[in-house]
XYZ file of C-alpha atoms in Angstrom:
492
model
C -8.345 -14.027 -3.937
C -11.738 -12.582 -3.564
C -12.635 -10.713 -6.626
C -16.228 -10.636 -7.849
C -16.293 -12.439 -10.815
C -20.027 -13.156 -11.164
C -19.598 -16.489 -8.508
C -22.556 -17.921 -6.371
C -21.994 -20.566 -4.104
C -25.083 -22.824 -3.111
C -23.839 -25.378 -0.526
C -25.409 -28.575 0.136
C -27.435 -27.860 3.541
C -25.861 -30.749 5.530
C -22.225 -29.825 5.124
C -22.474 -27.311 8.321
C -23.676 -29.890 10.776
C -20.336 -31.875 10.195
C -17.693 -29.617 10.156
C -16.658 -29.240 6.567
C -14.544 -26.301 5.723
C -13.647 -24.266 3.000
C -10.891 -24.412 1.319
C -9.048 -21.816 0.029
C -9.856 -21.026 -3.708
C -8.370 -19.000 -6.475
C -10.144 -16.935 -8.971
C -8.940 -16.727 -12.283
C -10.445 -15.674 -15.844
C -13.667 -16.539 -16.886
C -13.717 -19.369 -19.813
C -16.139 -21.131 -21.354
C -16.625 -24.262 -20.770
C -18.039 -26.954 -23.011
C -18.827 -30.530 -21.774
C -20.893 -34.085 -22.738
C -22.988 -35.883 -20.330
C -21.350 -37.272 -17.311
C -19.591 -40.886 -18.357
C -19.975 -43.992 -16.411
C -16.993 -43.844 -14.938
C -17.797 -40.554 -13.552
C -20.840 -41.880 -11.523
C -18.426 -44.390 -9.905
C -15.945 -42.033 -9.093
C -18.586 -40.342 -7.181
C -20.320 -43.449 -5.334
C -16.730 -44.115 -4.577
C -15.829 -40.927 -3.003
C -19.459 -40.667 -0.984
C -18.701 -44.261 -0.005
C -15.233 -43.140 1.693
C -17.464 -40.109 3.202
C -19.513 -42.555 4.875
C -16.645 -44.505 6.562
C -14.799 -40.744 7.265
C -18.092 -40.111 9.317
C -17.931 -43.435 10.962
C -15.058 -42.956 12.303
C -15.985 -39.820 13.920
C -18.602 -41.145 16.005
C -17.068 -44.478 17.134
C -15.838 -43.258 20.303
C -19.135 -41.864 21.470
C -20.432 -44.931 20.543
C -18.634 -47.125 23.313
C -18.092 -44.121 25.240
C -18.707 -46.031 28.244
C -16.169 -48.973 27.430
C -13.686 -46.460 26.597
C -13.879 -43.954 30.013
C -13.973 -47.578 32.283
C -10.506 -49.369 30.840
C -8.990 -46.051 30.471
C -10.093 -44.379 34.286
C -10.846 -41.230 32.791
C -13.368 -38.725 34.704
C -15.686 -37.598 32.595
C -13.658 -33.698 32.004
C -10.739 -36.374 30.420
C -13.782 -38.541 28.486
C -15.023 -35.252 27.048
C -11.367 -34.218 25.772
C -11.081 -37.519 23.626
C -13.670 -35.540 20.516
C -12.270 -32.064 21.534
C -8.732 -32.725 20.841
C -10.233 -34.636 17.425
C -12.397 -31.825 16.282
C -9.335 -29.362 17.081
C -6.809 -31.293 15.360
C -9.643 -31.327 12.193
C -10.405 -27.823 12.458
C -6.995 -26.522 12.449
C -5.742 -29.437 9.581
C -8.035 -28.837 7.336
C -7.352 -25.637 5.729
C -3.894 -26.703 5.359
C -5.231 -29.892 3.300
C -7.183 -27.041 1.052
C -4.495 -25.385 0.286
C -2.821 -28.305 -0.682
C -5.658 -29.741 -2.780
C -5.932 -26.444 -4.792
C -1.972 -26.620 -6.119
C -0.784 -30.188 -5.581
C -2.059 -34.067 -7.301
C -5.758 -34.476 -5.459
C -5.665 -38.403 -6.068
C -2.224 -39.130 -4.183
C -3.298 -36.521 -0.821
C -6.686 -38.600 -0.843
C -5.603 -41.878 -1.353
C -2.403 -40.893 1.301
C -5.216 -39.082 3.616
C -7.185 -42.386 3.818
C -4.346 -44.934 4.205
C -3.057 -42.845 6.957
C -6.477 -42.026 9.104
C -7.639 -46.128 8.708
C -3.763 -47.191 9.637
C -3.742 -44.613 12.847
C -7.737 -45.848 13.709
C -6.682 -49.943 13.498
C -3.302 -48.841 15.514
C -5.874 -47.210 18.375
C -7.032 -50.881 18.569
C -4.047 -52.011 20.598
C -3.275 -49.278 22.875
C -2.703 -50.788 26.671
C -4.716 -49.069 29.636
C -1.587 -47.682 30.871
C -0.700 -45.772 27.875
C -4.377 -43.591 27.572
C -2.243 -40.316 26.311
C -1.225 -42.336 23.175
C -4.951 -42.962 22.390
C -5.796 -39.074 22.608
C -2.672 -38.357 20.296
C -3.443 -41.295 17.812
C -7.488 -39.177 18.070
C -5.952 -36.070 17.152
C -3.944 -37.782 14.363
C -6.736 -39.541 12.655
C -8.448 -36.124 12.817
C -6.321 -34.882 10.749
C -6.418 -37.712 7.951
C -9.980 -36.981 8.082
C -9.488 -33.527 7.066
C -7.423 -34.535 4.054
C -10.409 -36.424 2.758
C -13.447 -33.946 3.768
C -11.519 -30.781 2.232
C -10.918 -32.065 -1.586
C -13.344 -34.707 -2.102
C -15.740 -32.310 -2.499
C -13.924 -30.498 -5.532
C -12.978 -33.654 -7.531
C -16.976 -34.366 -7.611
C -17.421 -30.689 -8.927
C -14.766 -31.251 -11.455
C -16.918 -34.291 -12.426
C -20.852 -32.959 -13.389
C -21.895 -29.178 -14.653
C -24.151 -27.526 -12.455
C -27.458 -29.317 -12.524
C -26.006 -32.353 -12.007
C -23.476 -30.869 -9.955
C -25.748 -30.237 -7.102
C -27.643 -33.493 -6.997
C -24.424 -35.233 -6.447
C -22.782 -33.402 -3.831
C -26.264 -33.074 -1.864
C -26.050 -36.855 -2.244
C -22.386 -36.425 -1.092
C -23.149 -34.507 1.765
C -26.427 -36.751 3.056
C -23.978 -39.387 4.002
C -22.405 -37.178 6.615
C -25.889 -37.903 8.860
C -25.697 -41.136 7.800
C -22.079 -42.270 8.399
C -22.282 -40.223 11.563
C -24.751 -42.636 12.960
C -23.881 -45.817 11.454
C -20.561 -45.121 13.673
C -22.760 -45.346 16.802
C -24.210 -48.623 15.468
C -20.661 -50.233 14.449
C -19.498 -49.401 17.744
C -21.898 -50.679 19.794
C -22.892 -53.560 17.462
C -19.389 -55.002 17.562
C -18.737 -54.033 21.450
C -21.729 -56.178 22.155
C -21.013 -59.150 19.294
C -17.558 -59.734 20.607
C -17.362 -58.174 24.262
C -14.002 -55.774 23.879
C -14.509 -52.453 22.514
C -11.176 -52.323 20.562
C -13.018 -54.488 17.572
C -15.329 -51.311 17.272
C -11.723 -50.056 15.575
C -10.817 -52.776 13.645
C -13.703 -52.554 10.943
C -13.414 -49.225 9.527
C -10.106 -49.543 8.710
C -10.895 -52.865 6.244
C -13.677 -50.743 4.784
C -10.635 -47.837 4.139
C -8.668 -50.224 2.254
C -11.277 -51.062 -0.002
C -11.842 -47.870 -0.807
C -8.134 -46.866 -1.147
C -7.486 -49.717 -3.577
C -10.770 -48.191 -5.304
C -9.534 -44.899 -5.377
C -6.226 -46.042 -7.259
C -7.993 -48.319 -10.200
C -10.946 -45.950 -10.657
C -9.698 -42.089 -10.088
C -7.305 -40.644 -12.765
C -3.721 -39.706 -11.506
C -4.461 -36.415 -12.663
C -8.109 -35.536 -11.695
C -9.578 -33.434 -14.601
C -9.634 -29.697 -13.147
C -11.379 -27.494 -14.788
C -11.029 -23.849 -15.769
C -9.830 -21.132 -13.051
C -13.439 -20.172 -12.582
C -14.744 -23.667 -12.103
C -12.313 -24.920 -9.860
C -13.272 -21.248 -7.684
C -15.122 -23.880 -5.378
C -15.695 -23.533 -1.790
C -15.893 -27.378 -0.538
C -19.398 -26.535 0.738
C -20.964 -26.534 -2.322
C -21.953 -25.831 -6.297
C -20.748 -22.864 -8.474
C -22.775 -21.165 -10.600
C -20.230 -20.298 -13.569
C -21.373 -17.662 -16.438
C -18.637 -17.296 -19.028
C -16.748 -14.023 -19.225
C -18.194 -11.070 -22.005
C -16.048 -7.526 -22.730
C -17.889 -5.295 -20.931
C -18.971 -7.374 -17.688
C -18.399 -5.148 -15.025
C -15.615 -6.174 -12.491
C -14.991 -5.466 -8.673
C -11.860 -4.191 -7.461
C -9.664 -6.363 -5.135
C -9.731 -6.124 -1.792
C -7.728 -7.827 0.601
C -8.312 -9.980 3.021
C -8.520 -8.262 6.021
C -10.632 -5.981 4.229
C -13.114 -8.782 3.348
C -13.092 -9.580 7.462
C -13.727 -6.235 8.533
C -17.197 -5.693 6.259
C -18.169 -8.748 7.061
C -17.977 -7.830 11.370
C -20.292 -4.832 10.036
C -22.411 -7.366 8.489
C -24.762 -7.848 11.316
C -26.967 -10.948 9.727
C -23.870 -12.414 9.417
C -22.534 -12.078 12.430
C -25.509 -13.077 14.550
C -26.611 -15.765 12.492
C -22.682 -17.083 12.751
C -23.283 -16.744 16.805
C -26.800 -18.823 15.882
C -24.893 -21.601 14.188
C -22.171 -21.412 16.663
C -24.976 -22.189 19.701
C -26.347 -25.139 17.554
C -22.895 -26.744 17.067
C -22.189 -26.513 20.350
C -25.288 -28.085 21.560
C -25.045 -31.139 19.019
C -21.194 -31.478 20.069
C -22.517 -32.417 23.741
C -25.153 -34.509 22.962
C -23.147 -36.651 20.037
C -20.456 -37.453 22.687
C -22.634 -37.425 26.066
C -26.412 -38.758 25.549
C -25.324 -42.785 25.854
C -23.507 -42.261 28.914
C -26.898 -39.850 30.435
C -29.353 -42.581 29.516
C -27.044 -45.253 30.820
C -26.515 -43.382 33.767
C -30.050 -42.743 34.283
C -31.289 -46.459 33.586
C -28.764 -47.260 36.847
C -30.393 -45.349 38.645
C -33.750 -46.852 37.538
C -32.623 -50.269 37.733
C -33.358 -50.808 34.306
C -29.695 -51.669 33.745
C -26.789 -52.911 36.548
C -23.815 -51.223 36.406
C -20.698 -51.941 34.144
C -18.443 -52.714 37.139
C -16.558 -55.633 35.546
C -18.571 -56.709 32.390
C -18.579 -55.181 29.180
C -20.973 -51.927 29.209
C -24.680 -52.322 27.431
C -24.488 -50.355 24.454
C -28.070 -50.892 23.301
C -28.300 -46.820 24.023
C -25.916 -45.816 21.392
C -27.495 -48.219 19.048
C -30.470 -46.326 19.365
C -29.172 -42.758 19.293
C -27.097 -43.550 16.140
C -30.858 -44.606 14.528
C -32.060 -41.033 15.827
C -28.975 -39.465 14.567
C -29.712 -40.907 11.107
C -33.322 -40.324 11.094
C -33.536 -37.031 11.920
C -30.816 -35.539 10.472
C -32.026 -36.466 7.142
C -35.954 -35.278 8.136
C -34.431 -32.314 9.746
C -32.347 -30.764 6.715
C -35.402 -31.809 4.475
C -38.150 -30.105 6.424
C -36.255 -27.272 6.686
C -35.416 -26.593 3.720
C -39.414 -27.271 2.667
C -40.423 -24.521 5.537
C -38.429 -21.979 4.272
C -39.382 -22.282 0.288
C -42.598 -22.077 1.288
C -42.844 -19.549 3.813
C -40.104 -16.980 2.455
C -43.149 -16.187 -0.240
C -45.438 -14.435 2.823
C -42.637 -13.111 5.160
C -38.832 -11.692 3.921
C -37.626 -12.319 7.922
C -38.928 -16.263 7.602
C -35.487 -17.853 6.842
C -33.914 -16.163 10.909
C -37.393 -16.753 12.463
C -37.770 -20.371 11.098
C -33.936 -20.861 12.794
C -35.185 -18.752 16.183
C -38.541 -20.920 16.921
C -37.213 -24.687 15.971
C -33.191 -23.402 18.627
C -36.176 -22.564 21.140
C -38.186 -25.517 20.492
C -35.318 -27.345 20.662
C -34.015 -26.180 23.881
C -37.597 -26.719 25.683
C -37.388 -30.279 24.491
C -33.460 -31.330 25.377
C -34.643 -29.620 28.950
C -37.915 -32.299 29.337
C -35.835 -35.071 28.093
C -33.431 -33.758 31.040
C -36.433 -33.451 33.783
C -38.072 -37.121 32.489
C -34.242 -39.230 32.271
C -34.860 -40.431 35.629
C -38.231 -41.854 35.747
C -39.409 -42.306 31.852
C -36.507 -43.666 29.351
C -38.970 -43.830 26.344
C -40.030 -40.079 26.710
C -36.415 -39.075 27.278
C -35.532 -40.676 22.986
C -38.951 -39.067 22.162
C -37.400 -36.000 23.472
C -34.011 -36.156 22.223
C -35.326 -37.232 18.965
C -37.349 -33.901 18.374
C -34.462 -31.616 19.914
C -32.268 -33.409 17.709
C -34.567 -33.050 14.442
C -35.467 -29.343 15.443
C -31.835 -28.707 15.717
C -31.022 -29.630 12.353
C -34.118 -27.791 10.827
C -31.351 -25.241 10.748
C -28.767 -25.578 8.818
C -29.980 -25.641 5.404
C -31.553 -22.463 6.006
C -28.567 -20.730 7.861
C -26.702 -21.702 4.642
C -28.949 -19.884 2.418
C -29.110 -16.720 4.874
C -25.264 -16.545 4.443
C -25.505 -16.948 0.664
C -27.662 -13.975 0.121
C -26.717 -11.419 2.945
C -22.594 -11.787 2.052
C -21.733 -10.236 -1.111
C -20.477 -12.852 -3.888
C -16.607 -11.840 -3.884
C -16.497 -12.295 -0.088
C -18.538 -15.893 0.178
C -15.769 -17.796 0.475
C -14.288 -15.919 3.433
C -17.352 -15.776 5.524
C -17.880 -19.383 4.916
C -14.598 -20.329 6.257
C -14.700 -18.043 8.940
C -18.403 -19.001 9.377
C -16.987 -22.874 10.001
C -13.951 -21.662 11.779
C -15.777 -19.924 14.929
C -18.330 -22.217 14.909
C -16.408 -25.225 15.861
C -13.772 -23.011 18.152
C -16.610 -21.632 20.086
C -18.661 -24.552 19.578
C -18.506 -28.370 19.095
C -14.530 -28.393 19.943
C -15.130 -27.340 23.370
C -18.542 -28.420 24.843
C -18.141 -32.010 24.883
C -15.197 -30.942 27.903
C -17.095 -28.216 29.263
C -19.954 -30.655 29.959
C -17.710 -33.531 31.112
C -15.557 -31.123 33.514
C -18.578 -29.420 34.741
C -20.520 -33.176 35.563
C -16.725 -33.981 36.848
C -16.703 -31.050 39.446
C -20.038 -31.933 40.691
C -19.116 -35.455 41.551
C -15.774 -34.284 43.143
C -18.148 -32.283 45.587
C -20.480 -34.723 46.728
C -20.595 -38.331 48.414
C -19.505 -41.050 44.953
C -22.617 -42.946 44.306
C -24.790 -43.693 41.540
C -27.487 -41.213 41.738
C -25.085 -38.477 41.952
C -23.088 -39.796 38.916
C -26.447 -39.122 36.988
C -27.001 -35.939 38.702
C -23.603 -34.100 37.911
C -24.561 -35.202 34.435
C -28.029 -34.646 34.298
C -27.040 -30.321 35.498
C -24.508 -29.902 33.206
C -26.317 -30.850 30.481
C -28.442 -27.764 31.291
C -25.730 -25.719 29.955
C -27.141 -27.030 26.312
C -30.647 -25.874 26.990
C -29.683 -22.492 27.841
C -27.323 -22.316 24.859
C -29.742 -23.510 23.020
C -31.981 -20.619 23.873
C -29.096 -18.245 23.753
C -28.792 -19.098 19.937
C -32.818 -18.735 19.089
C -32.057 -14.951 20.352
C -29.437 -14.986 18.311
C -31.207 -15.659 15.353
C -34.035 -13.131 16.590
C -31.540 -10.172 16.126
C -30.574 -11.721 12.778
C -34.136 -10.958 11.867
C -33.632 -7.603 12.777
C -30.846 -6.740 10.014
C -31.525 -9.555 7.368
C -33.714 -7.578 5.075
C -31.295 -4.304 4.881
C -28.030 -6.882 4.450
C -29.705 -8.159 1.727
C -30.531 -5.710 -0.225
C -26.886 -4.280 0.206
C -25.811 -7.386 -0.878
C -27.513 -7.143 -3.917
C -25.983 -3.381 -4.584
């Protein structure tokens, strides 16, 4: 399934941060391929589809959005609080090569239009769960983490089916930006309609309305059969654009190998392998701090006496309101400086693209550790300083995209991005919003119940993030080690 047919990927940088993943493609001849300017109807296809992405992405982030709300009525401890996004991000990771599979052999409109009735139907449903019945909330998580899956895994490929190359890649980059986006617009719906109407369960009663618009969308504007094309363009690995040359007699072809094969080069592939362990670190930072920061800062402002204490009363959610801005902000600055740094720097030094991820994990680190050390006495340093650990954490992932692309061999692209995605969230954002909650959960059971040491537990597990942090800026280090040998055997 991984012959080397002449294929080269170039994913969208922002499809890493989020936890796309690649679905399972199948090669097939080479034919040319002959097509008109993109119609009208194509461009609307597409605004629909990124319009669904946005809401997808909103409904990842609503929970950490009313975090707060959510732990209080339910009487979780903040190890149970931090297993609400694991057991999502599990049931998304495992779901969504299934939904690949799927997408490659089965109708793409009815799983899509299916995928979204059933994750906006399971999120309203979440609405009405009684306190008493908290395990039925976790299970209706997982669920709509799996509806999500359905959407984020074929999407992708009905856009590709839609443009040729050039225009290819402008849309799904376009596709991809509103993961950033949606991500913290779900912050802002959360909080915005926790504050407007005082009960958190409205927070999961808008999304839904905005999936039904886009499902009845989906059924007067897509095709029943979306137009595939040939076996060599629809070779797509969700994370990005194909570069497609039409097969000539005499193009040399690479023998099959199987899978397993593919697996074991790439653990002798040491750029990709420690660059994989350098992604892994920075997903499993931005897991903690996506589900955790509010509750810090809210914490911390108790302590200060900024805020009083959500005893009774609905919780203050001007915090998430103002991470989701951050999360916006710089995820878009982020991918674009990037990007910018390595283009220009690349020309001067073959190591840039592992050095340029090494110095912004370490920066990044040193500044997530101030914002920890300031949280107590200064709450506008602390967003200054989760605002740059955020944007110098997603410096990262364009560039770890393209160090991928051009140290794995064509035929085996699709494997290591998969497996890339795979470990990533396993080792990564799946578990660290529980580590952090069970370690900040441990340190309160030890010590006298109070305020200050509420902030405390939370303020010394978060160090865990800093150190990982650091941990992955080595990681890329070593990457920079190996990169310029990997390539070049990558280009034999």
């Amino acid at each position: 399934a991984h012959e080397n047919t002449g294929l080269q990927s170039q994913p969208p940088p922002e499809e890493q941060n989020y936890g796309a993943t690649a679905a399972h493609v199948r090669q097939g001849p080479f034919a040319s391929v002959s097509r008109t300017a993109p119609a009208k109807n194509e461009y609307l296809i597409a605004a629909l589809l990124c319009y669904a992405n946005l809401i997808n992405f909103m409904d990842w982030f609503i929970v950490p959005g009313i975090l707060l709300d959510i732990q209080k009525y339910f009487k979780l401890s903040d190890g149970g609080t931090g297993l609400l996004q694991t057991v999502f991000i599990l049931c998304y990771m495992l779901a969504a090569p299934i939904f690949g599979y799927l997408g490659d052999r089965y109708n793409r409109k009815i799983i899509l239009g299916a995928g979204i009735f059933f994750w906006s139907s399971v999120t309203l449903g979440s609405s009405f769960i009684n306190e008493l019945y908290y395990w039925i909330f976790f299970l209706l998580r997982g669920l709509v983490g799996i509806g999500t899956a359905s959407y984020s895994t074929i999407a992708p490929t009905i856009i590709a089916d839609l443009f040729e190359e050039g225009k290819r890649t402008t849309m799904l980059s376009i596709f991809y930006i509103f993961i950033p986006v949606g991500s913290g617009l779900g912050y802002v719906l959360a909080a915005g309609m926790a504050d407007a109407t005082g009960d958190w369960h409205w927070a999961f009663r808008v999304t839904p309305c905005m999936g039904g618009v886009a499902l009845v969308l989906l059924i007067l504007l897509v095709p029943h059969r979306t137009q595939r094309r040939t076996a060599a363009h629809r070779a797509l690995s969700i994370s990005g654009t194909i570069r497609v040359a039409a097969e000539k007699p005499g193009v040399h072809r690479t023998a099959k190998t199987t899978w397993c094969q593919d697996v074991i080069s790439l653990a002798k592939n040491w750029s990709f392998v420690w660059s994989s362990l350098g992604l892994t670190a920075m997903a499993f930072v931005t897991g903690a701090l996506g589900v955790w920061v509010p509750v810090f800062l809210y914490r911390a402002q108790v302590v200060q006496g900024i805020v009083p204490p959500c005893l009774h009363e609905s919780c203050n959610s001007s915090n998430s309101l103002i991470f989701g801005g951050i999360t916006i902000g710089t995820g878009i600055l982020g991918v674009i400086a990037g990007a910018e740094a390595a283009r220009r720097l690349r020309k001067i030094n073959n190591k840039a693209d592992p050095l340029i991820c090494a110095t912004s994990m370490f920066i990044s680190a040193l500044c997530l550790y101030i914002a920890l050390t300031v949280a107590q006495t200064n709450t506008l340093s602390t967003f200054i300083f989760i605002a740059l650990g955020e944007l110098f954490l997603s410096v990262n992932w364009a560039v770890v995209t393209d160090i991928l692309l051009y140290v794995v061999t064509p035929r085996r692209q699709s494997t290591a991005i998969a497996l890339q995605i795979l470990v990533s969230h396993l080792l990564g954002d799946a578990g660290s919003p529980y580590l952090i909650g069970t370690i900040s959960h441990a340190i309160q059971d030890k010590n006298a119940r109070s305020f200050q040491w509420s902030f405390w537990s939370m303020q010394y597990s978060f160090i865990v993030c800093s150190f990982i942090g650091v941990c992955g800026g080595a990681f890329f280090l070593l990457t920079s080690f190996y990169i310029e040998e990997d390539r070049k055997e990558a280009e034999r």
